[in-house]
PDB file of N, CA and C in Angstrom:
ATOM      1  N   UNK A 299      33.958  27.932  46.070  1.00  0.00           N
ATOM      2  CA  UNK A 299      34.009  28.752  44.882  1.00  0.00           C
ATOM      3  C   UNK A 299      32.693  28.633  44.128  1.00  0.00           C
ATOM      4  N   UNK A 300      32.021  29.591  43.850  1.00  0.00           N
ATOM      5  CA  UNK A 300      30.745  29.503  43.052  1.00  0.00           C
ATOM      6  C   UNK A 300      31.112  29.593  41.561  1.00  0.00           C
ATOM      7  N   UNK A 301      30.275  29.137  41.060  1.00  0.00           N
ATOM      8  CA  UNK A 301      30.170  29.323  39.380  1.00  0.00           C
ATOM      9  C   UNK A 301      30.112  30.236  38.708  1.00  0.00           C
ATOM     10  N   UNK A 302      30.552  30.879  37.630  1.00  0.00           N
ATOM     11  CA  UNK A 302      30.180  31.938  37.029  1.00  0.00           C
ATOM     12  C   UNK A 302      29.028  31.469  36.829  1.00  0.00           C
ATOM     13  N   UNK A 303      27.843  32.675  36.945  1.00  0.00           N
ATOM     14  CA  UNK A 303      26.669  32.437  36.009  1.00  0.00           C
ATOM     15  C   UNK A 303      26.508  33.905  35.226  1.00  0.00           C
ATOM     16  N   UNK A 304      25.529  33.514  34.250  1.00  0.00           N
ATOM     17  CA  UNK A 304      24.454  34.877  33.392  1.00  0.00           C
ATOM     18  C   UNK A 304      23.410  34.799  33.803  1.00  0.00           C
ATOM     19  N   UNK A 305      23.002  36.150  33.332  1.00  0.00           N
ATOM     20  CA  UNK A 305      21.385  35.893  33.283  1.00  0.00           C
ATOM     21  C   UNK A 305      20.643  36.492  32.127  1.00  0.00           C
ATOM     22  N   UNK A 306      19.996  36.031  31.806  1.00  0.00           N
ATOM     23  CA  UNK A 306      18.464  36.254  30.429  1.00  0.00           C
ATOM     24  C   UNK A 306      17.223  37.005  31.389  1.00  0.00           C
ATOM     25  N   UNK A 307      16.612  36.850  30.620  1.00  0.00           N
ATOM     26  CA  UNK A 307      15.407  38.120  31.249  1.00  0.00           C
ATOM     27  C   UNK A 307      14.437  37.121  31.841  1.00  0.00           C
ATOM     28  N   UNK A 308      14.123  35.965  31.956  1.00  0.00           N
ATOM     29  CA  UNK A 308      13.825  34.830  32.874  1.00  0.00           C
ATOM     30  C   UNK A 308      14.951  33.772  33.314  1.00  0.00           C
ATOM     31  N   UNK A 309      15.783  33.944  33.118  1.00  0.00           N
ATOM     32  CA  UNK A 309      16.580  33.009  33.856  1.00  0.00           C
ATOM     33  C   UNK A 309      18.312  33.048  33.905  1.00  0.00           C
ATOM     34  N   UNK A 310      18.371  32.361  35.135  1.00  0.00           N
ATOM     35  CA  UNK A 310      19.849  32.508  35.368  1.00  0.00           C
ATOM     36  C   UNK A 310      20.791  30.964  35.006  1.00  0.00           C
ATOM     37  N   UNK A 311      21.548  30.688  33.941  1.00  0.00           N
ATOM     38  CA  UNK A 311      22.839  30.106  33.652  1.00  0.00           C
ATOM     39  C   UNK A 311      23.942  30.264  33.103  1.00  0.00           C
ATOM     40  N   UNK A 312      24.630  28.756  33.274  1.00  0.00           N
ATOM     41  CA  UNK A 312      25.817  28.564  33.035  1.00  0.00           C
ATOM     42  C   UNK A 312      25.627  27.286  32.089  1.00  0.00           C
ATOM     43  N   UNK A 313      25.513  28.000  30.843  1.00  0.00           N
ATOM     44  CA  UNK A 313      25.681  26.495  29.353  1.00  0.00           C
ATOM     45  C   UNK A 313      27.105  26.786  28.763  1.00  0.00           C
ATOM     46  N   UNK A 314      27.400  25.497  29.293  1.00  0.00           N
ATOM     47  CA  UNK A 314      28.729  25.496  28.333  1.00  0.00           C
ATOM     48  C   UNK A 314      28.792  24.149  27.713  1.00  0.00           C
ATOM     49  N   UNK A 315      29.040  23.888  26.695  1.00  0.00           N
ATOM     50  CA  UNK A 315      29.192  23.045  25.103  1.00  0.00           C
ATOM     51  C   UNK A 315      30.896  22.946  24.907  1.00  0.00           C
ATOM     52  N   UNK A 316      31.056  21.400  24.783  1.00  0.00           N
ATOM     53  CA  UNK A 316      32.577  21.482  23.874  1.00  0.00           C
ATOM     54  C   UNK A 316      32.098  20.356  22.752  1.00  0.00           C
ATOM     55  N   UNK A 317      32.071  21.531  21.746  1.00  0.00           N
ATOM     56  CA  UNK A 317      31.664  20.789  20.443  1.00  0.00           C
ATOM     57  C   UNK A 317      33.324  20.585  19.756  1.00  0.00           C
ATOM     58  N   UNK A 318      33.111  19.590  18.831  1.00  0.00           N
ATOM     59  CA  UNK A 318      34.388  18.924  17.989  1.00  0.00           C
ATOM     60  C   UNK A 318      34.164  19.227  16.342  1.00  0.00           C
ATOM     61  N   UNK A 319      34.788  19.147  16.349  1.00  0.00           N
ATOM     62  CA  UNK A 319      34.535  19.684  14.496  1.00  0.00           C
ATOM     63  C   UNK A 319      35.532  18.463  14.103  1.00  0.00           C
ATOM     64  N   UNK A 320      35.004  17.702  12.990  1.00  0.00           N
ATOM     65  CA  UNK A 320      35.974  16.960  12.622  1.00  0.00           C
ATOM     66  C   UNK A 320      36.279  17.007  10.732  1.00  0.00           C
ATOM     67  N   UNK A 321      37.045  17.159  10.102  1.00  0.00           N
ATOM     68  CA  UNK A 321      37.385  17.395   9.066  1.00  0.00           C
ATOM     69  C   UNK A 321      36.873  16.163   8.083  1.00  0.00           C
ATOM     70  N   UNK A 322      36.456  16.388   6.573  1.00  0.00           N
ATOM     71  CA  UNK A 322      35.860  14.879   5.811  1.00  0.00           C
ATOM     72  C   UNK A 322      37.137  13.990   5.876  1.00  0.00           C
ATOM     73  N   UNK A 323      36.638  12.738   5.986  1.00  0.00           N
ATOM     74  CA  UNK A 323      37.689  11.999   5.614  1.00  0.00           C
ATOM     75  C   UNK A 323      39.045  11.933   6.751  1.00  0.00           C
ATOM     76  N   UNK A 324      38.931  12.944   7.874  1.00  0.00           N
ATOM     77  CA  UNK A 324      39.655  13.000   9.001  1.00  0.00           C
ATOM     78  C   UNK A 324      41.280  13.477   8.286  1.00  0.00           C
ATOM     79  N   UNK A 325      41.239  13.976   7.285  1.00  0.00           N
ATOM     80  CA  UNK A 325      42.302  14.574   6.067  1.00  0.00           C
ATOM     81  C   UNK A 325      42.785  15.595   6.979  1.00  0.00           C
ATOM     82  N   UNK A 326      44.299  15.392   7.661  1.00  0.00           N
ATOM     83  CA  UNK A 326      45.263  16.020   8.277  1.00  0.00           C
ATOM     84  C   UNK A 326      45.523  17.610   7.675  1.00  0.00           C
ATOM     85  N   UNK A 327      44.690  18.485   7.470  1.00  0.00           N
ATOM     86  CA  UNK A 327      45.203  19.517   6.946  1.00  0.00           C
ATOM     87  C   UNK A 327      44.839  21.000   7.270  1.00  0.00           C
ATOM     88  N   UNK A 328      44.440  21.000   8.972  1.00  0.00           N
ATOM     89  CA  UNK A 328      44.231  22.120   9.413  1.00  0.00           C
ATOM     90  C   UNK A 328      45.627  22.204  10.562  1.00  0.00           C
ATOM     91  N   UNK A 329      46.518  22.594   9.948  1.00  0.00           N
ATOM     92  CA  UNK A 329      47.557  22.989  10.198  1.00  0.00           C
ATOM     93  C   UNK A 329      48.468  24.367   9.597  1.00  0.00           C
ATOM     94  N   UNK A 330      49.497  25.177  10.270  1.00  0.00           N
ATOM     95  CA  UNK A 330      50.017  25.940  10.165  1.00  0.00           C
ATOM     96  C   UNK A 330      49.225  27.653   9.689  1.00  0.00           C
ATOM     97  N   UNK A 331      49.067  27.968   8.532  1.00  0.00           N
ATOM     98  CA  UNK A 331      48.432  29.527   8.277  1.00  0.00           C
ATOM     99  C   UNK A 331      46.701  28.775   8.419  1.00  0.00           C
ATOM    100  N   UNK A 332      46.299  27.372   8.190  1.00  0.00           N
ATOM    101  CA  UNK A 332      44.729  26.962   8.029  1.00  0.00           C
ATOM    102  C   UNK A 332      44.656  27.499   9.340  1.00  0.00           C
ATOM    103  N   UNK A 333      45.355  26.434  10.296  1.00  0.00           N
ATOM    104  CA  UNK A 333      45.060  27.026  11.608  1.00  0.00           C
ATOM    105  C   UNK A 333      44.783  27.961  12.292  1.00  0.00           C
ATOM    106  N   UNK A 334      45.854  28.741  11.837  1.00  0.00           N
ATOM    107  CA  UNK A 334      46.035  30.410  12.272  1.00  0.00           C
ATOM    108  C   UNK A 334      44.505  31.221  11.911  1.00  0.00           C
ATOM    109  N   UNK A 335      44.321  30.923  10.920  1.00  0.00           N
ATOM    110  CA  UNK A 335      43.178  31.439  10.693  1.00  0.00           C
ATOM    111  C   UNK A 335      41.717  31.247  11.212  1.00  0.00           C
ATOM    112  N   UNK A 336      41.951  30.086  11.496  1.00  0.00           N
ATOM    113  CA  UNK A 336      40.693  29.333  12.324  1.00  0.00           C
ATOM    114  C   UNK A 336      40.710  29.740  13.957  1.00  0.00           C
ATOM    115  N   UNK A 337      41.749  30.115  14.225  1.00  0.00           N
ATOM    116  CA  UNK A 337      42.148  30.618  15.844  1.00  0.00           C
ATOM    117  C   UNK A 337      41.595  31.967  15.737  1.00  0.00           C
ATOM    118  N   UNK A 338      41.828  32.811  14.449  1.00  0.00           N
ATOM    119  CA  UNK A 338      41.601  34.159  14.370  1.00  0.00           C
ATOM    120  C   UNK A 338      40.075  34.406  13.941  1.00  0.00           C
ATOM    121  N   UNK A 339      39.248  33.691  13.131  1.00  0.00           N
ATOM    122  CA  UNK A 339      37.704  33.504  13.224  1.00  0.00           C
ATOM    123  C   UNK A 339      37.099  33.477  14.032  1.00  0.00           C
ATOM    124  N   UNK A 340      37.555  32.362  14.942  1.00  0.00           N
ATOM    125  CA  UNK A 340      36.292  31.058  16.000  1.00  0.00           C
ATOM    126  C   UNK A 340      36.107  32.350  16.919  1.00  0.00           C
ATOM    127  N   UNK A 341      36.802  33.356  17.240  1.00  0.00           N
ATOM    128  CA  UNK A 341      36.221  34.239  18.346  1.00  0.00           C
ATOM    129  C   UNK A 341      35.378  35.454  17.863  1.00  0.00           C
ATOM    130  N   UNK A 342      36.200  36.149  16.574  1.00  0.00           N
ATOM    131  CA  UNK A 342      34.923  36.775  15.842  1.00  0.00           C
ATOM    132  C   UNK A 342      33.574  36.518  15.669  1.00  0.00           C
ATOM    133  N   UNK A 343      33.563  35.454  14.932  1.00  0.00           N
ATOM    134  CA  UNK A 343      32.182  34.506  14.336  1.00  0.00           C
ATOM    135  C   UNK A 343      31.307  34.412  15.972  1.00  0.00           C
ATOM    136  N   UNK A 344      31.885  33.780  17.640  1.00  0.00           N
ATOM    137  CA  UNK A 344      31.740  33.483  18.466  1.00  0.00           C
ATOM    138  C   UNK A 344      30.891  35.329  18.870  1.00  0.00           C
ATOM    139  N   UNK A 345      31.485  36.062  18.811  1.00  0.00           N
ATOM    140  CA  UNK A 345      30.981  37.618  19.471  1.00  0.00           C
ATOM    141  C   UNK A 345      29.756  37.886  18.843  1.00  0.00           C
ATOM    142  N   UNK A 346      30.055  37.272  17.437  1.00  0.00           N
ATOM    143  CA  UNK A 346      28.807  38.024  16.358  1.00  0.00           C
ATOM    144  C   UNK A 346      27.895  37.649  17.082  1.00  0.00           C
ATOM    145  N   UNK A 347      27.610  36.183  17.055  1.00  0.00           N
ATOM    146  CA  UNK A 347      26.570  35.290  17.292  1.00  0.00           C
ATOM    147  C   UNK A 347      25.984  35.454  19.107  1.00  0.00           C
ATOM    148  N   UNK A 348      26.898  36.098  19.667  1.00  0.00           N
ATOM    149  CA  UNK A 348      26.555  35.854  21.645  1.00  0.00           C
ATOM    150  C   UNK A 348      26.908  35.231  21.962  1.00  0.00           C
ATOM    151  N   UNK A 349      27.835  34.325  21.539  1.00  0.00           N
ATOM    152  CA  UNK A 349      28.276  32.925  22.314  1.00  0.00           C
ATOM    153  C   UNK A 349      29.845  33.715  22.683  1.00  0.00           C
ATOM    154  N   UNK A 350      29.938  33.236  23.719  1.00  0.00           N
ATOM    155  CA  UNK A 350      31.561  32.926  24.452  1.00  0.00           C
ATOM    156  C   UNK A 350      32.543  31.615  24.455  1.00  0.00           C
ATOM    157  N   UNK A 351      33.422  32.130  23.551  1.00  0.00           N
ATOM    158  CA  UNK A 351      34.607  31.191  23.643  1.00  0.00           C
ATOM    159  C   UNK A 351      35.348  31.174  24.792  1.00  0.00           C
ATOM    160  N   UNK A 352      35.342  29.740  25.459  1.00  0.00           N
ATOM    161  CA  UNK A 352      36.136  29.670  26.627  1.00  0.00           C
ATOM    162  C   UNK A 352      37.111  29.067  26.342  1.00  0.00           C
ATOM    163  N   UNK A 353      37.213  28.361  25.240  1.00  0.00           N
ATOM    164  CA  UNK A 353      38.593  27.027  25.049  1.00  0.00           C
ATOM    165  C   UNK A 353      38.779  26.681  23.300  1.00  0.00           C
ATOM    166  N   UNK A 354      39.373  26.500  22.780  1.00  0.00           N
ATOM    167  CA  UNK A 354      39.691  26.885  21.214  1.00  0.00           C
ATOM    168  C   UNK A 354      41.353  25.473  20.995  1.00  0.00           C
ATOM    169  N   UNK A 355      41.504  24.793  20.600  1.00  0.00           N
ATOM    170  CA  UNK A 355      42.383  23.698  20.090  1.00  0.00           C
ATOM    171  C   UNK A 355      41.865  23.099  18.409  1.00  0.00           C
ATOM    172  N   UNK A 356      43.185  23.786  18.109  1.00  0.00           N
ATOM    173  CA  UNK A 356      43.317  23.229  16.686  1.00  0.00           C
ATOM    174  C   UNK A 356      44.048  21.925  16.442  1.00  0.00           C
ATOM    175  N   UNK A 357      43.529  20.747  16.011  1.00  0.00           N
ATOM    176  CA  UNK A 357      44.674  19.548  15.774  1.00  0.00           C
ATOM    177  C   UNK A 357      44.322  19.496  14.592  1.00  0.00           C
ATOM    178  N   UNK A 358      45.674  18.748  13.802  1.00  0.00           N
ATOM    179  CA  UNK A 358      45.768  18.536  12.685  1.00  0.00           C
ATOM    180  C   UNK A 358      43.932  17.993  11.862  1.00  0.00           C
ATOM    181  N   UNK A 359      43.521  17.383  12.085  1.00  0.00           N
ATOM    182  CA  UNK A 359      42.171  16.569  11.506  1.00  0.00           C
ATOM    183  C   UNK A 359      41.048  17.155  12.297  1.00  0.00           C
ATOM    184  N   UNK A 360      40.919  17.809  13.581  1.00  0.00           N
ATOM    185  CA  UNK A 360      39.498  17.976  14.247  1.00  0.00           C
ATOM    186  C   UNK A 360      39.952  19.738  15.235  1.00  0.00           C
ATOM    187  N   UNK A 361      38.893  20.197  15.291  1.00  0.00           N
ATOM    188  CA  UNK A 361      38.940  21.385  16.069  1.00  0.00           C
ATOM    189  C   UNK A 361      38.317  20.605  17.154  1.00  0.00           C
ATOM    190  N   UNK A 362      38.721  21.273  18.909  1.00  0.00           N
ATOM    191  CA  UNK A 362      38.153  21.316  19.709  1.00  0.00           C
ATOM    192  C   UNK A 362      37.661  22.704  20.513  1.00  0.00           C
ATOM    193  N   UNK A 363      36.152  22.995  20.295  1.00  0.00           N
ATOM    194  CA  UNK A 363      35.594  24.293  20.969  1.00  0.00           C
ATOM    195  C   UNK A 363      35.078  24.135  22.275  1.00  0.00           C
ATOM    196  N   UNK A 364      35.089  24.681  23.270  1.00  0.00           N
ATOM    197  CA  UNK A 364      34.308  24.924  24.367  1.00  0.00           C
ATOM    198  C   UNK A 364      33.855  26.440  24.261  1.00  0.00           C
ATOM    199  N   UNK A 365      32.859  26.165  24.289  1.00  0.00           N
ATOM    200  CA  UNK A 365      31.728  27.552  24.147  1.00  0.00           C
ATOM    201  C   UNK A 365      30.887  27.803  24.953  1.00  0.00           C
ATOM    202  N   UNK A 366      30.302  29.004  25.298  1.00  0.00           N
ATOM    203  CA  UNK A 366      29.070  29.321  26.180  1.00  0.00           C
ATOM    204  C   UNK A 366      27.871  30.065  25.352  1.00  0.00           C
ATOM    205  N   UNK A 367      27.103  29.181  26.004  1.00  0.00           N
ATOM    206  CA  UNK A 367      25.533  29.909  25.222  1.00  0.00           C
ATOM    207  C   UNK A 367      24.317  30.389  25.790  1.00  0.00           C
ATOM    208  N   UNK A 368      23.661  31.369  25.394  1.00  0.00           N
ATOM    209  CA  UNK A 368      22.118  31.234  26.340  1.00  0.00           C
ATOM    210  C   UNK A 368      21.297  30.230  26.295  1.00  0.00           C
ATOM    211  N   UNK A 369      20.566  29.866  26.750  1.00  0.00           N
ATOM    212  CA  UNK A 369      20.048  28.608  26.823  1.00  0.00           C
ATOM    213  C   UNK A 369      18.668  29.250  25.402  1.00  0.00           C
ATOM    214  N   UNK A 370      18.301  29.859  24.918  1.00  0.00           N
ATOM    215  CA  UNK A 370      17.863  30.082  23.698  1.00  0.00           C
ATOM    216  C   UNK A 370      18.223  29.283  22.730  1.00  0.00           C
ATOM    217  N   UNK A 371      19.676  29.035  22.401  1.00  0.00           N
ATOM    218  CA  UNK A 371      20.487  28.362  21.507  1.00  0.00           C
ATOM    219  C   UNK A 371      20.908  27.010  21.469  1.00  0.00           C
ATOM    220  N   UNK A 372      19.936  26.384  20.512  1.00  0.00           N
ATOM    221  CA  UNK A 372      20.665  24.740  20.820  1.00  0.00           C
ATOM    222  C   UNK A 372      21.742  24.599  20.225  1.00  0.00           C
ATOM    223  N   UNK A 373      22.843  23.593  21.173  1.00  0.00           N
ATOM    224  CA  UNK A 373      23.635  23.155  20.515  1.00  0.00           C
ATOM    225  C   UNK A 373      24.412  23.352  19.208  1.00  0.00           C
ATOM    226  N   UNK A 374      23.417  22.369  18.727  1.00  0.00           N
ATOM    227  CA  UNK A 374      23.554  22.260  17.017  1.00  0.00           C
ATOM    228  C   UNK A 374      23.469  23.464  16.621  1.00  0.00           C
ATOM    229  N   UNK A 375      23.109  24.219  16.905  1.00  0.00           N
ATOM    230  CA  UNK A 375      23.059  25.562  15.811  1.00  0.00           C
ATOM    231  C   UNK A 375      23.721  26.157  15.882  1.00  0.00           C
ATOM    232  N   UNK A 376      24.506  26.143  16.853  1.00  0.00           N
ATOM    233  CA  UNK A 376      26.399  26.677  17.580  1.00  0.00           C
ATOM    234  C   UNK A 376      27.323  25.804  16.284  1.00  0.00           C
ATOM    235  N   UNK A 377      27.052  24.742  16.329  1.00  0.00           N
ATOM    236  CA  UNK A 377      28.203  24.035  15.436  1.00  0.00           C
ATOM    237  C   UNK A 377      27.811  23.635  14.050  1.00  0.00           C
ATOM    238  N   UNK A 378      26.688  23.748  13.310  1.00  0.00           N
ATOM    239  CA  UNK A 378      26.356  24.118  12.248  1.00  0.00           C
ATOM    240  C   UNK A 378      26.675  25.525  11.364  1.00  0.00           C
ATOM    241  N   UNK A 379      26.439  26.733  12.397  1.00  0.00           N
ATOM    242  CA  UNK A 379      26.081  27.961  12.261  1.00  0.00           C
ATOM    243  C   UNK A 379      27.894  27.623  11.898  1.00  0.00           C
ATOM    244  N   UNK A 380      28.717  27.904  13.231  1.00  0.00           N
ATOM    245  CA  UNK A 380      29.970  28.032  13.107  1.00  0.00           C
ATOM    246  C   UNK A 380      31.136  27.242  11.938  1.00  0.00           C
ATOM    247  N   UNK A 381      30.418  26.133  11.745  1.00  0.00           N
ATOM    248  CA  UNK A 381      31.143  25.213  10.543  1.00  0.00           C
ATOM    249  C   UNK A 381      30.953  25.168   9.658  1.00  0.00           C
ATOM    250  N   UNK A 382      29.758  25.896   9.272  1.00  0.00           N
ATOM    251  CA  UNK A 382      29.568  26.266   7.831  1.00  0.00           C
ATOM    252  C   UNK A 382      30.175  27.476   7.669  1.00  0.00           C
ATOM    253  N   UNK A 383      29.890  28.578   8.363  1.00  0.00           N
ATOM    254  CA  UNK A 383      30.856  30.230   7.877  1.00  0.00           C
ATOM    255  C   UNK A 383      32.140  29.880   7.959  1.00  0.00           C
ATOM    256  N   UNK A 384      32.565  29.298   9.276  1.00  0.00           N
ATOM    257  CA  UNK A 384      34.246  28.620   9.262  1.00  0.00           C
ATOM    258  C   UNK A 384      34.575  28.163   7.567  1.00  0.00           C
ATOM    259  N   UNK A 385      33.839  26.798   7.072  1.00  0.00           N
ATOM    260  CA  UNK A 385      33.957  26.092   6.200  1.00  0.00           C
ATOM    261  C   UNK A 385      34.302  27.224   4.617  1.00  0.00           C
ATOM    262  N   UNK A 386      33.246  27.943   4.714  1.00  0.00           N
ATOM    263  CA  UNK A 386      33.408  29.070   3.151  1.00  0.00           C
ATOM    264  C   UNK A 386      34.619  29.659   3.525  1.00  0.00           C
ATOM    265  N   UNK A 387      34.726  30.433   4.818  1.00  0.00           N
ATOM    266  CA  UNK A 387      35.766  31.585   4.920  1.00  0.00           C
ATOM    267  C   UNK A 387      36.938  31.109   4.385  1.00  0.00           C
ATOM    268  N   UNK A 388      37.629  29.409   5.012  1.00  0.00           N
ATOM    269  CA  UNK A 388      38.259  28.904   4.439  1.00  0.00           C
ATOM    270  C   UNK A 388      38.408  28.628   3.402  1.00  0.00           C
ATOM    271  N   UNK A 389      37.678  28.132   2.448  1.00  0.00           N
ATOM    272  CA  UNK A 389      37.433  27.848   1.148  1.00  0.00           C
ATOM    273  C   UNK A 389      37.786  29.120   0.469  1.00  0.00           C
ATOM    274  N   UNK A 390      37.136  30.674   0.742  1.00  0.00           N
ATOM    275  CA  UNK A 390      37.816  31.526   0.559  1.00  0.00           C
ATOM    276  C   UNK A 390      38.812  31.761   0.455  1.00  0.00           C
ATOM    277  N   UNK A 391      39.576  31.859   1.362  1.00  0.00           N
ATOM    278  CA  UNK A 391      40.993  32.249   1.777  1.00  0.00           C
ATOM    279  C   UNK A 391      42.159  31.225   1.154  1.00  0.00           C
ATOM    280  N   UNK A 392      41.739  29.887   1.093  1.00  0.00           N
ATOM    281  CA  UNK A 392      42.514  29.061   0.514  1.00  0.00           C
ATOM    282  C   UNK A 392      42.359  28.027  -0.227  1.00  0.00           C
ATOM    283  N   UNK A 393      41.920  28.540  -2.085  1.00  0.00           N
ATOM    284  CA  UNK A 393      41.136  27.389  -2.635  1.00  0.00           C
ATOM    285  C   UNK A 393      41.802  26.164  -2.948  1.00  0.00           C
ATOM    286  N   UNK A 394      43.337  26.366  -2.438  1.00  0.00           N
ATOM    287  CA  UNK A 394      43.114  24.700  -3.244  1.00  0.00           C
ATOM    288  C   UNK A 394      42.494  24.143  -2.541  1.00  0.00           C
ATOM    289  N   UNK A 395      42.279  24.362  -1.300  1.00  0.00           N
ATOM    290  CA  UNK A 395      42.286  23.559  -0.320  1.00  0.00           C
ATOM    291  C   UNK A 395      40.957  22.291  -0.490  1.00  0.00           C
ATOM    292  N   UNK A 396      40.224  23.082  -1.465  1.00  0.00           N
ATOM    293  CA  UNK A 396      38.794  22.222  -1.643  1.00  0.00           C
ATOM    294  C   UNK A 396      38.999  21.526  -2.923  1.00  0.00           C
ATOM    295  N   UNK A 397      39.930  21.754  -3.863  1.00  0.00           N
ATOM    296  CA  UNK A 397      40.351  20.758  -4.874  1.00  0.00           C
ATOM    297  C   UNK A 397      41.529  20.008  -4.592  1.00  0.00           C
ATOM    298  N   UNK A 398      42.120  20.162  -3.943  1.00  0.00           N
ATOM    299  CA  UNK A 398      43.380  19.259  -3.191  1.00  0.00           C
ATOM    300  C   UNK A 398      42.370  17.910  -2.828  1.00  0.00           C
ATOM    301  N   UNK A 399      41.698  18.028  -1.378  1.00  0.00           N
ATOM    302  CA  UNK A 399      41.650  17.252  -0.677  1.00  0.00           C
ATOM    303  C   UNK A 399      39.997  16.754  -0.528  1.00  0.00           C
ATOM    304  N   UNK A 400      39.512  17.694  -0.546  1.00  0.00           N
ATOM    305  CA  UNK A 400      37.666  17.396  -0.558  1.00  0.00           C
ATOM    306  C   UNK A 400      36.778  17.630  -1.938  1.00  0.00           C
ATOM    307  N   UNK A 401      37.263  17.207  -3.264  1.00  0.00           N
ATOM    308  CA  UNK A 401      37.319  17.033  -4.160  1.00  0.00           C
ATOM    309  C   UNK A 401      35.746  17.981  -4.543  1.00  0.00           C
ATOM    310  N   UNK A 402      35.533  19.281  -4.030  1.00  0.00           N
ATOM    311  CA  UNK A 402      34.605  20.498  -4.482  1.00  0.00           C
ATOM    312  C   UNK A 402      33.850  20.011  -3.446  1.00  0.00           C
ATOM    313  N   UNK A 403      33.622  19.515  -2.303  1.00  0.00           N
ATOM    314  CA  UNK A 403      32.329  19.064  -1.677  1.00  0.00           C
ATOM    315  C   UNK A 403      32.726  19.852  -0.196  1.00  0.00           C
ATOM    316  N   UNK A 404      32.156  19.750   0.884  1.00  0.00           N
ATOM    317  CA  UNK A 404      32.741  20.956   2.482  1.00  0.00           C
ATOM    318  C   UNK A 404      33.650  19.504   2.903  1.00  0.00           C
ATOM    319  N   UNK A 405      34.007  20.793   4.215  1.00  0.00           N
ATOM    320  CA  UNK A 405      34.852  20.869   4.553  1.00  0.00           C
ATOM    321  C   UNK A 405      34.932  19.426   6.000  1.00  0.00           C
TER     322      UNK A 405
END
């Protein structure tokens, strides 16, 4: 069985990343509609940017992503980029959530 690959205009791969997102304080509270919502982002936010979501797990305290990227894109800028817009949208959508538990500071 061969690999999926891509290709860029010099080169041909297959980058795939499983970045972790972990919540401050490891504070149990990406659960139920948080979740839902974070399932319904991570692939939007993922299209905007060119990256491909291959794998998506919400647990209570940490997200787990597996993503694909061009090799243009480091890493970090996949899970910066994504955890900060993640981080507001939320904050948006559900303010206590940042005076409840992360006392005005991210996520």
């Amino acid at each position: 069985m061969q690999t999926p690959t891509k290709t860029a205009a010099h080169s041909v791969y297959n980058l795939n990343y499983h970045i972790v997102f972990v919540t401050k304080y490891r504070n149990k509270v990406l659960t139920g509609a948080i979740e839902d919502h974070i399932k319904e982002q991570m692939p939007i936010l993922c299209e905007r940017y060119g990256w491909e979501q291959l794998a998506l797990e919400v647990m209570p305290d940490h997200v787990h992503l597996f993503v694909s990227a061009p090799p243009t894109t480091a890493p970090v800028t996949i899970a910066k980029t994504l955890k900060s817009i993640l981080a507001v949208s939320l904050f948006k959508t559900f303010p206590t959530l940042k005076q409840k538990r992360f006392w005005g500071s991210g996520l």
